[in-house]
PDB file of C-alpha atoms and ligand atoms in Angstrom:
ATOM      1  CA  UNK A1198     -19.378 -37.992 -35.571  1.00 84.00           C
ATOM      2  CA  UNK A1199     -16.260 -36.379 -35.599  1.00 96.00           C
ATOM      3  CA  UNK A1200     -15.317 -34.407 -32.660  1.00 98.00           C
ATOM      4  CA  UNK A1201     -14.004 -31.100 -33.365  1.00 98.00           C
ATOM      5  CA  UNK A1202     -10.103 -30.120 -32.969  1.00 98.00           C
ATOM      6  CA  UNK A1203      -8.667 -26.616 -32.660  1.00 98.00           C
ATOM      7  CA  UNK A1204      -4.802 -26.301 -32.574  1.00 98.00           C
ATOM      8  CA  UNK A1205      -2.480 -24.053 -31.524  1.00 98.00           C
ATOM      9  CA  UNK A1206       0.313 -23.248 -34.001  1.00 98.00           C
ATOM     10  CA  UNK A1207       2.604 -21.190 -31.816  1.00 98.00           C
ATOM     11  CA  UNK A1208       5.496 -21.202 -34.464  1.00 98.00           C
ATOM     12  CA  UNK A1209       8.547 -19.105 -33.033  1.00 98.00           C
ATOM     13  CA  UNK A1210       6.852 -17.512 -30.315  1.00 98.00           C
ATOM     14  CA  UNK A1211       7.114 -17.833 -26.641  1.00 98.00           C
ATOM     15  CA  UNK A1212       9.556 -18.290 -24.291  1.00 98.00           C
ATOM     16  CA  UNK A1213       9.275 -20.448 -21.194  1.00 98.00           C
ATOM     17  CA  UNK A1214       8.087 -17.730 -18.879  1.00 98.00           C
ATOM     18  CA  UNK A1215       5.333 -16.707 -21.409  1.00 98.00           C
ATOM     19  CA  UNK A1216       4.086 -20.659 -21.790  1.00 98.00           C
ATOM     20  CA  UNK A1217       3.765 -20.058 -18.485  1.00 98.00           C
ATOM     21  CA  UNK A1218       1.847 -16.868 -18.212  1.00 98.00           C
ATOM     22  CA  UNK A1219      -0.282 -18.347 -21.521  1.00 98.00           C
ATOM     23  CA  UNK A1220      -1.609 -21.558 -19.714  1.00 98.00           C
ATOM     24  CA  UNK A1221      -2.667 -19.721 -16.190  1.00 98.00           C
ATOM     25  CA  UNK A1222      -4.943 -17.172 -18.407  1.00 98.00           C
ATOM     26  CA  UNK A1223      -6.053 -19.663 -20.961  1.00 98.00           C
ATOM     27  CA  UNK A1224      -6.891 -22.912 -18.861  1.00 98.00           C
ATOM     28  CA  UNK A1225      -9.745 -21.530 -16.800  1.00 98.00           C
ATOM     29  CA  UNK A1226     -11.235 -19.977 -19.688  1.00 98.00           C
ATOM     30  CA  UNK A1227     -11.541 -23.322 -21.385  1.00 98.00           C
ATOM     31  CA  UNK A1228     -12.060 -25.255 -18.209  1.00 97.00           C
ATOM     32  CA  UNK A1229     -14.743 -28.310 -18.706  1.00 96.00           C
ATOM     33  CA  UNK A1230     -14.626 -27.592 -22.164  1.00 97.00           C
ATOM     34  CA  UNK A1231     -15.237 -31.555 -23.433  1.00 96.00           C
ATOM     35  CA  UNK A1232     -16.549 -31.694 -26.689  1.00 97.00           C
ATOM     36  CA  UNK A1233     -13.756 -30.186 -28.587  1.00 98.00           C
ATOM     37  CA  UNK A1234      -9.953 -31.794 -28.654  1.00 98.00           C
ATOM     38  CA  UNK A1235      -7.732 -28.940 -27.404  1.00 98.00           C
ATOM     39  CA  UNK A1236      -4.312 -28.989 -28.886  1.00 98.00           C
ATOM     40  CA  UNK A1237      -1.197 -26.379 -28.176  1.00 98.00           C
ATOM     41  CA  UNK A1238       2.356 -26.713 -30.190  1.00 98.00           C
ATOM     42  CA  UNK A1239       5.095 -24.631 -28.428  1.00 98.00           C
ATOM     43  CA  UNK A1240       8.252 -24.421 -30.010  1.00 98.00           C
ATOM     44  CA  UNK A1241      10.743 -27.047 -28.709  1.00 98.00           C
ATOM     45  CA  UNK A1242      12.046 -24.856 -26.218  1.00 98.00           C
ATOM     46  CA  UNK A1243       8.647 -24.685 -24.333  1.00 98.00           C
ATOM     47  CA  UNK A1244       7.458 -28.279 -24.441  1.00 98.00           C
ATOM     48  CA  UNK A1245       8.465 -29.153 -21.209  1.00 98.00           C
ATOM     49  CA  UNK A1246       6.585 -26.051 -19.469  1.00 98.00           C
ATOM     50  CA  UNK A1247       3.664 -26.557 -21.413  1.00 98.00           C
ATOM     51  CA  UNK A1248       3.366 -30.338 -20.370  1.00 98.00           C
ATOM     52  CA  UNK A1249       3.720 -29.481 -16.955  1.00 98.00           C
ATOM     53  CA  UNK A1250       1.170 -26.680 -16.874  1.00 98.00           C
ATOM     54  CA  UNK A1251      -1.676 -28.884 -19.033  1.00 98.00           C
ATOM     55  CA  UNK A1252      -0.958 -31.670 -16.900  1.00 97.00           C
ATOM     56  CA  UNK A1253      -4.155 -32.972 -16.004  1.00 97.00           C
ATOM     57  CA  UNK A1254      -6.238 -30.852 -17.727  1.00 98.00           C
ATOM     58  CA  UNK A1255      -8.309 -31.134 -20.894  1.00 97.00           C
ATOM     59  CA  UNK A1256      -5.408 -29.575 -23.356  1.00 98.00           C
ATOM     60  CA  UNK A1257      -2.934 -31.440 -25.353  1.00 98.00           C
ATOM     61  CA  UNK A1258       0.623 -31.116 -26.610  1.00 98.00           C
ATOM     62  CA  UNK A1259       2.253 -31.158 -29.909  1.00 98.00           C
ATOM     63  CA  UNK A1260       5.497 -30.801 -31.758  1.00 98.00           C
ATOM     64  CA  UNK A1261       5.937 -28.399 -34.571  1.00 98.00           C
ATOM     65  CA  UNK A1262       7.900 -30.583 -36.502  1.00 98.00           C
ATOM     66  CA  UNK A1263      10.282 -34.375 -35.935  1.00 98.00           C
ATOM     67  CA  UNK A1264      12.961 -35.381 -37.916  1.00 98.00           C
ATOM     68  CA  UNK A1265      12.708 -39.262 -39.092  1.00 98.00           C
ATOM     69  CA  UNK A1266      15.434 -41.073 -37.449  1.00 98.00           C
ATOM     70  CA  UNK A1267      15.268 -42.271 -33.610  1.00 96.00           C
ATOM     71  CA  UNK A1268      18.517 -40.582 -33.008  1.00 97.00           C
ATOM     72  CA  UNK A1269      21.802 -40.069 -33.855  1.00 98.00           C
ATOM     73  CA  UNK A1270      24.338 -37.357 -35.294  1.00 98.00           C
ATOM     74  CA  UNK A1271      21.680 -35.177 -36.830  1.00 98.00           C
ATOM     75  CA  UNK A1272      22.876 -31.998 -35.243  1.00 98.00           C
ATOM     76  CA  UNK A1273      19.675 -29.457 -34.407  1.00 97.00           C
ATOM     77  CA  UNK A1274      17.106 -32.089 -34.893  1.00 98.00           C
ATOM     78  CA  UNK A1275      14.473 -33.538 -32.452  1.00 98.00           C
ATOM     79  CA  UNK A1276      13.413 -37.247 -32.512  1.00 98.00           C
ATOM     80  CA  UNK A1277       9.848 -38.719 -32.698  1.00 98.00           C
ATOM     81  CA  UNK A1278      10.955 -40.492 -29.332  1.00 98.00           C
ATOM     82  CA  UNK A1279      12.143 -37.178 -27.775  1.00 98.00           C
ATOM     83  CA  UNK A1280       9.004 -35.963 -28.477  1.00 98.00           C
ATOM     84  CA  UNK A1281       7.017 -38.700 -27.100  1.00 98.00           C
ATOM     85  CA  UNK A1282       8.911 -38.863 -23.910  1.00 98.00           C
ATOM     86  CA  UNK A1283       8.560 -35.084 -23.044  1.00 98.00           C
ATOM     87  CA  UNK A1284       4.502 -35.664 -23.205  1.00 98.00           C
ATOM     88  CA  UNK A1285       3.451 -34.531 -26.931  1.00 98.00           C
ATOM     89  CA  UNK A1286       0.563 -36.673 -28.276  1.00 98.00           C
ATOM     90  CA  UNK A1287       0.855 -34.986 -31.906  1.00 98.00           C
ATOM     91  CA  UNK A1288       3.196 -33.606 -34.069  1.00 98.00           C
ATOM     92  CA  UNK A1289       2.227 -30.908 -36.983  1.00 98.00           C
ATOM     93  CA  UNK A1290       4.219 -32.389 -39.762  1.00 98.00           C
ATOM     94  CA  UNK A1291       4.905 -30.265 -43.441  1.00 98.00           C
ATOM     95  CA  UNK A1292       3.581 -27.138 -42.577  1.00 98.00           C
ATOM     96  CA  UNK A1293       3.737 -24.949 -45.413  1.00 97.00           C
ATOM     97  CA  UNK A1294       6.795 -22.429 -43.645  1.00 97.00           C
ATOM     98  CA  UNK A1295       8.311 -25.513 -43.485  1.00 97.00           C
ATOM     99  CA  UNK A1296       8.276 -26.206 -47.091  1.00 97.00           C
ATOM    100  CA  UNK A1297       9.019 -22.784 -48.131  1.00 95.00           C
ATOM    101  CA  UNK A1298      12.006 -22.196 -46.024  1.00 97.00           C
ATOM    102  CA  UNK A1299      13.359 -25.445 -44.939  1.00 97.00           C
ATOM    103  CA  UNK A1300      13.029 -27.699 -47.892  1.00 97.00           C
ATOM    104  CA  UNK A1301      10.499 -29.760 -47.009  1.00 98.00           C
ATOM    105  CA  UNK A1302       9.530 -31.737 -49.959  1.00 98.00           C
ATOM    106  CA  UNK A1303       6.528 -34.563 -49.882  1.00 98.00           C
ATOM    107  CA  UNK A1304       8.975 -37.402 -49.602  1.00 98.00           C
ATOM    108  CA  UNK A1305      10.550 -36.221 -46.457  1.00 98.00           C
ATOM    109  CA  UNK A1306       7.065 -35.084 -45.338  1.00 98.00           C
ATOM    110  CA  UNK A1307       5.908 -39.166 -46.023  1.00 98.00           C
ATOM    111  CA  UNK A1308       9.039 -40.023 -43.779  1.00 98.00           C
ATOM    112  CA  UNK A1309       8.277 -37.945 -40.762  1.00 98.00           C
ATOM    113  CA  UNK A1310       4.638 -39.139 -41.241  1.00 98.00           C
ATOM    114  CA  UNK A1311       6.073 -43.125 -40.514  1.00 97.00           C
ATOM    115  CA  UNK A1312       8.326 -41.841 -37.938  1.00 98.00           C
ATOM    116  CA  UNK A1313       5.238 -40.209 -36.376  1.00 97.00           C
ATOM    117  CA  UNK A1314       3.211 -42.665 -36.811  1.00 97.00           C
ATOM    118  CA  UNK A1315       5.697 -45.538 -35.232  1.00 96.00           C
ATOM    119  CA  UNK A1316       6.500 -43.921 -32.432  1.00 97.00           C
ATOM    120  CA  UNK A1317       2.418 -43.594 -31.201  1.00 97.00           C
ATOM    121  CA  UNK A1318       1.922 -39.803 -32.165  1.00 98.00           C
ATOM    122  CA  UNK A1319      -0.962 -38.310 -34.225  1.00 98.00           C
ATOM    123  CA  UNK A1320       0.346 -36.398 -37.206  1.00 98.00           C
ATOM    124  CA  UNK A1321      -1.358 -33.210 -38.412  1.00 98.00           C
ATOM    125  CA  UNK A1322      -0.551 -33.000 -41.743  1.00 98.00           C
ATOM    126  CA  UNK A1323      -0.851 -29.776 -43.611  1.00 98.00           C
ATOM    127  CA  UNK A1324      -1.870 -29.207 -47.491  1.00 98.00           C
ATOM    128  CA  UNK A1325      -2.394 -26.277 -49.040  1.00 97.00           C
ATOM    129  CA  UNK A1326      -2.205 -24.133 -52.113  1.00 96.00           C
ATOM    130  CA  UNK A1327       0.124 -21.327 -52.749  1.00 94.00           C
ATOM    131  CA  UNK A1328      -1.991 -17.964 -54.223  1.00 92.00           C
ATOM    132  CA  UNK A1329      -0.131 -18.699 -57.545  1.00 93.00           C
ATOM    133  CA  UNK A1330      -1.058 -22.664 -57.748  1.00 95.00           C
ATOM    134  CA  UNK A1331      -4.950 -21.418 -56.581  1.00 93.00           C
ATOM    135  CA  UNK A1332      -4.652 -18.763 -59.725  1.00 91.00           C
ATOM    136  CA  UNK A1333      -3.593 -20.814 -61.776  1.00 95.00           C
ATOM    137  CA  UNK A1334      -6.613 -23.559 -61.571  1.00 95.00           C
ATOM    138  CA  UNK A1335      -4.094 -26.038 -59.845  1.00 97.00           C
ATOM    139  CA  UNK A1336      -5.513 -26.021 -56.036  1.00 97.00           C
ATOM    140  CA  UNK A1337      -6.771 -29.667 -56.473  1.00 98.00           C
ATOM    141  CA  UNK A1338      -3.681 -30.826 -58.418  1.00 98.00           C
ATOM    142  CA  UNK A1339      -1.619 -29.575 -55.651  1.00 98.00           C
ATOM    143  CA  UNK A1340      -3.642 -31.275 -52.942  1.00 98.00           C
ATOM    144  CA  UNK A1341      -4.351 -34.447 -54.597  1.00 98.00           C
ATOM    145  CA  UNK A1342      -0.179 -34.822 -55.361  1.00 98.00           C
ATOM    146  CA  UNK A1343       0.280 -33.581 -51.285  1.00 98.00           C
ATOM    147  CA  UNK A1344      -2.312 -36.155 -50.001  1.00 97.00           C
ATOM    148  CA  UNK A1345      -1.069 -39.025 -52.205  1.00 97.00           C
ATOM    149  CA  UNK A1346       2.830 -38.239 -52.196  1.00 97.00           C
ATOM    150  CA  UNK A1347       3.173 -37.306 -48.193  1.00 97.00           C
ATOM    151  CA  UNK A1348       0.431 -40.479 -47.512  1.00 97.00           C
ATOM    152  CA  UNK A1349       2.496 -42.534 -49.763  1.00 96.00           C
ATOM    153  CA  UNK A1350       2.131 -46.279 -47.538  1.00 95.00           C
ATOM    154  CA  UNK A1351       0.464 -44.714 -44.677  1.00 94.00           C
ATOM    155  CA  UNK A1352      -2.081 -47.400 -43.336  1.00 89.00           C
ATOM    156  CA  UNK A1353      -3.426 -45.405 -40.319  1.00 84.00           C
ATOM    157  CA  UNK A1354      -6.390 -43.419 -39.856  1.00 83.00           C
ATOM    158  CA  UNK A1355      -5.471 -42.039 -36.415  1.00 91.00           C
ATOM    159  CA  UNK A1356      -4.313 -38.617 -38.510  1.00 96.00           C
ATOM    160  CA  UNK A1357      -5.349 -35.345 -38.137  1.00 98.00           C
ATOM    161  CA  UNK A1358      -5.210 -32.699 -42.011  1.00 98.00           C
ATOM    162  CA  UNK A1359      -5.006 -29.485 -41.798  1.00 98.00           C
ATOM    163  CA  UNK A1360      -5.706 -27.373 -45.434  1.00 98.00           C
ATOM    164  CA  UNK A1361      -3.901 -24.273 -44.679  1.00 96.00           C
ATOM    165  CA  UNK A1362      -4.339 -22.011 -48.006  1.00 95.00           C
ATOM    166  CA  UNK A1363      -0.783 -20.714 -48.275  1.00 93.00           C
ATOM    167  CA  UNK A1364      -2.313 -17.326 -49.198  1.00 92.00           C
ATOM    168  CA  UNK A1365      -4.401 -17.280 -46.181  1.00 91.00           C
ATOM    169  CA  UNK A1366      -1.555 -17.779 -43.590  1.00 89.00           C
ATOM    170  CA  UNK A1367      -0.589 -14.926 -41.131  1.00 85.00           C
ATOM    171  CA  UNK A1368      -2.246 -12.473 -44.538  1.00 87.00           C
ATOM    172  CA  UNK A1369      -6.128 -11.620 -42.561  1.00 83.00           C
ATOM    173  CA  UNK A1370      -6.884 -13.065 -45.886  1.00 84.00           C
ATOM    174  CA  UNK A1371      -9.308 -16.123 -44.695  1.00 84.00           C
ATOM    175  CA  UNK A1372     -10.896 -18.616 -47.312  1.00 88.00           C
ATOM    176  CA  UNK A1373     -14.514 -17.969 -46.993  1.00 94.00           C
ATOM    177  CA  UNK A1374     -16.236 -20.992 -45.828  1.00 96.00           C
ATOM    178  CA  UNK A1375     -17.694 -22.220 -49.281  1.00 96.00           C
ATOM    179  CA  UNK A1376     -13.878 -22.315 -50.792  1.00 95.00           C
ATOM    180  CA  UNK A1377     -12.937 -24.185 -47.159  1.00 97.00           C
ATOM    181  CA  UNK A1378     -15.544 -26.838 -47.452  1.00 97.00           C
ATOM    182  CA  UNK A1379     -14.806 -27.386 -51.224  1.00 97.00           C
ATOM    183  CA  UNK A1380     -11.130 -28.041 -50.658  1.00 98.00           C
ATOM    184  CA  UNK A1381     -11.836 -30.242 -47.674  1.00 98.00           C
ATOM    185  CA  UNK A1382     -14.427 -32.004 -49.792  1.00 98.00           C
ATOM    186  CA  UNK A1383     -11.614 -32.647 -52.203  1.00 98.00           C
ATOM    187  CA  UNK A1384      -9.501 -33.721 -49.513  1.00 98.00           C
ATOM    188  CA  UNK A1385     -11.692 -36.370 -47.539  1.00 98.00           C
ATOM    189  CA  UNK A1386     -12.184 -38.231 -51.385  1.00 97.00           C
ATOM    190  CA  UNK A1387      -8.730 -38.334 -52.126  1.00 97.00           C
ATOM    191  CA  UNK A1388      -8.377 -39.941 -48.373  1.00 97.00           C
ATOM    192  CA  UNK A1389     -11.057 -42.493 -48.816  1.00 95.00           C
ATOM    193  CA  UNK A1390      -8.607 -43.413 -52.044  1.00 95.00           C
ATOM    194  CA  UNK A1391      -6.323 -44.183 -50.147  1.00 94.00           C
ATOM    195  CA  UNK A1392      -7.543 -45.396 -46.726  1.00 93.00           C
ATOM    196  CA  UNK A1393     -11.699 -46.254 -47.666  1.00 93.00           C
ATOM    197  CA  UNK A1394     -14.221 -45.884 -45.401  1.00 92.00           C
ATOM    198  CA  UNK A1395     -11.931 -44.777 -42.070  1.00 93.00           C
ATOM    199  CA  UNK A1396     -11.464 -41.159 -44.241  1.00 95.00           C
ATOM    200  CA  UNK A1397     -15.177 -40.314 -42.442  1.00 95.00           C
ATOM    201  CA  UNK A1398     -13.306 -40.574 -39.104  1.00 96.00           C
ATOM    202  CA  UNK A1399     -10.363 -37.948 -40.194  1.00 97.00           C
ATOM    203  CA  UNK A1400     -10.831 -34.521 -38.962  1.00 98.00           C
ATOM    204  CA  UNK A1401      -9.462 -32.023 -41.713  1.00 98.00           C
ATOM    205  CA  UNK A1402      -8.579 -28.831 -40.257  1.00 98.00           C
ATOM    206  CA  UNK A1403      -8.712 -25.370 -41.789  1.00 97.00           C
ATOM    207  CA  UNK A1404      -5.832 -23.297 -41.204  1.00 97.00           C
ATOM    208  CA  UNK A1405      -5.306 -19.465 -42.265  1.00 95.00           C
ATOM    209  CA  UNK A1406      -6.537 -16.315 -40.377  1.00 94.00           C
ATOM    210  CA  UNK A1407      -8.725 -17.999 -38.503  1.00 96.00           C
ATOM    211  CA  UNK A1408     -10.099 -15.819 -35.836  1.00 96.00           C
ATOM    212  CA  UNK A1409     -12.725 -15.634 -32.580  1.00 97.00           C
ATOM    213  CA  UNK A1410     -15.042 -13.503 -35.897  1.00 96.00           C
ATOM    214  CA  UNK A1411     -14.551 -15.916 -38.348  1.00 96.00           C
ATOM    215  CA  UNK A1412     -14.273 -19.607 -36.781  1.00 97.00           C
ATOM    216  CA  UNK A1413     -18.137 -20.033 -36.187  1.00 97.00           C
ATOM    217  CA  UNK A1414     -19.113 -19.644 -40.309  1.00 97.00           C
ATOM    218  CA  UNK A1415     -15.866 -22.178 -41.115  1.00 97.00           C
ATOM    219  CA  UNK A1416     -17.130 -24.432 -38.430  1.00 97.00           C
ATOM    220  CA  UNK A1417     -20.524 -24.907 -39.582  1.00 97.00           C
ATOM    221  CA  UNK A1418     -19.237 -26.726 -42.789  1.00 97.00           C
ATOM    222  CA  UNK A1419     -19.795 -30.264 -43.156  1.00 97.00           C
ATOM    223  CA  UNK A1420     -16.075 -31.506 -43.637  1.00 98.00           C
ATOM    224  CA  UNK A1421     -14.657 -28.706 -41.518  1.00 98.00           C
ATOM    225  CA  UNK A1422     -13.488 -30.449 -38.148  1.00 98.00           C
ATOM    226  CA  UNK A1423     -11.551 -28.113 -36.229  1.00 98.00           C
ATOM    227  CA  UNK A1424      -8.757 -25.511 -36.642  1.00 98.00           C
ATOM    228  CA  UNK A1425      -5.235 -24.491 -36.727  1.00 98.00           C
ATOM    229  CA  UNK A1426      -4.811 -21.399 -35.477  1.00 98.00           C
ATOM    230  CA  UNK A1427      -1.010 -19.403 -35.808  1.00 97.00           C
ATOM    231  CA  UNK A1428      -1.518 -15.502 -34.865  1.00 97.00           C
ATOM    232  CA  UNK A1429      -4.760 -15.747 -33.250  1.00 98.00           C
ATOM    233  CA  UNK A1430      -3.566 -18.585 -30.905  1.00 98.00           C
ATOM    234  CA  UNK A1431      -1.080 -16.485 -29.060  1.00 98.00           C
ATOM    235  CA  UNK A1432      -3.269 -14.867 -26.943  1.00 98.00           C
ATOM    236  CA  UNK A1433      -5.469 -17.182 -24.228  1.00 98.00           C
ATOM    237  CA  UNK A1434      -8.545 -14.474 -24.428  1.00 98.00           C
ATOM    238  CA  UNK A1435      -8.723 -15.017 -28.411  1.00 98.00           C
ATOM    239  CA  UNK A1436      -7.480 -18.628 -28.596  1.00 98.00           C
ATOM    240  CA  UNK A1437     -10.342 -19.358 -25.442  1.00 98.00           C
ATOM    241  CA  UNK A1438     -12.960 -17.918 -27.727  1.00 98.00           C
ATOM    242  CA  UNK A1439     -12.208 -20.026 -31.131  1.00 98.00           C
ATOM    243  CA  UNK A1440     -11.877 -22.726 -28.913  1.00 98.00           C
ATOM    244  CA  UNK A1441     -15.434 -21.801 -27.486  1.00 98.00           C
ATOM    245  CA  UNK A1442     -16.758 -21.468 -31.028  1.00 97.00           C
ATOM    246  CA  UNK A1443     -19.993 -22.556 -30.393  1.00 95.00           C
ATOM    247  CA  UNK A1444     -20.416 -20.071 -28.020  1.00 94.00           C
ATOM    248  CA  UNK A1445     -19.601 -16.856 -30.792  1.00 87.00           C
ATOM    249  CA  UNK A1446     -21.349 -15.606 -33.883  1.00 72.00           C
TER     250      UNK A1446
HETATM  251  P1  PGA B2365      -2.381 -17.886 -38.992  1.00 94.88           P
HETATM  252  O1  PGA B2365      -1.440 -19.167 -39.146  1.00 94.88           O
HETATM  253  O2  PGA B2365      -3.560 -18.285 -38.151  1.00 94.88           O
HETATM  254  O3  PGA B2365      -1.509 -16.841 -38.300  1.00 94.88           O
HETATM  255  O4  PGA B2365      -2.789 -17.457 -40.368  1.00 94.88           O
HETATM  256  C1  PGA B2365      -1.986 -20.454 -39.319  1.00 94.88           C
HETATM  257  C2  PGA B2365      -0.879 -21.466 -39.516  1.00 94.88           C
HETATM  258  O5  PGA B2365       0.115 -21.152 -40.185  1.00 94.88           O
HETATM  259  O6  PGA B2365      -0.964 -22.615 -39.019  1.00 94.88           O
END
């Protein structure tokens, strides 16, 4: 059984006094909540709030992004280590705003993977389509060269994907939970490819709009495991309630 995972992609939103504010609403609402992984990613600036208000509660901390080396002159860029030390257990690694307007490519997307991966955090890995690629018949080409490329030597099964439909992100366009579970389908084959019988153990996210209304019908598919939420997460009432999925209809 895979236990379920929802994420919070908080992108370039809050400051340190609105972490703050965020975790005092949001942790009683999801207080004793134990059957779903909890996960929050504050920009850099807000890590070190965030750990200290989740600390010892049932809500985890991630990184929005790493660069690959341990440390060095690499001007503006945060180390897998750095990360590590100020409490993050993941990292979300090739998110798709990442490759659109910082040059992420699949090769440097395989590198922060290692680095991830070697210095004990989970990587959540994001895939995903653009509306053009989807048009044009080419959603499984895309995922199948994502998964293969940005896994490229990965031995590890400790990894968290999220498909996040570029057309779906930030839009109110969601995938409807058929297309979801087809693309995830895809996704868990091409990972047993690659890593066997441990791909029934990945959770494979869906990311894109999702929403208190909508997470109950995408979480009721097989292969869909959890969610990362952008817009949606910002707010503890609405974040609470996708995190309580169970709980809406
Ligand atoms: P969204 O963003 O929920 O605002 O669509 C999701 C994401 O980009 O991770």
């Amino acid at each position: 059984m895979r236990k379920p995972l929802i994420a919070a992609n908080w992108k370039m939103h809050m400051t340190v006094p609105e972490t703050r504010g965020f975790f005092s609403e949001f942790l009683p609402l999801v207080k004793g909540v134990d059957d779903v992984d909890i996960v929050v990613a504050p920009p850099f600036t807000s890590l070190h709030a965030a750990k200290e208000a989740v600390q010892g509660s049932n809500v985890s901390i991630s990184g929005q992004n790493l660069f690959w080396e341990e440390k060095g002159a690499y001007t503006g860029e945060i180390s897998p280590i750095m990360l590590r030390d100020i409490g993050c257990e993941y990292v979300i690694i090739g998110h798709s705003e990442r490759r659109q307007y910082f040059g992420e490519t699949d090769e440097t997307v395989n590198k922060r993977i290692h680095a991830a991966i070697n210095a004990g955090l989970k990587p959540i890995i994001c895939v995903g389509e653009t509306l053009e690629e989807r048009e044009k018949g080419e959603t499984f080409n895309v995922l199948s060269r994502q998964i293969t490329a940005g896994l490229k030597d990965v031995r590890f099964d400790d990894l968290v994907i999220a498909y996040e439909p570029v057309w779906a992100i930030g839009t109110g366009k969601t995938a409807t939970p058929e297309m979801a579970e087809e693309a995830h389908l895809f996704i868990r084959k091409e990972l047993s490819n690659l890593l066997g019988d441990t791909a029934e153990e990945i959770r494979i996210l869906y990311g894109g709009s999702v929403k208190p209304e909508n997470v109950a019908s995408l979480m009721a598919m097989e292969n869909v495991d959890g969610g990362l939420v952008g817009g949606a997460s910002l707010k503890p009432e609405s974040f609470s309630k996708i995190v309580r999925f169970r709980e809406q209809n």
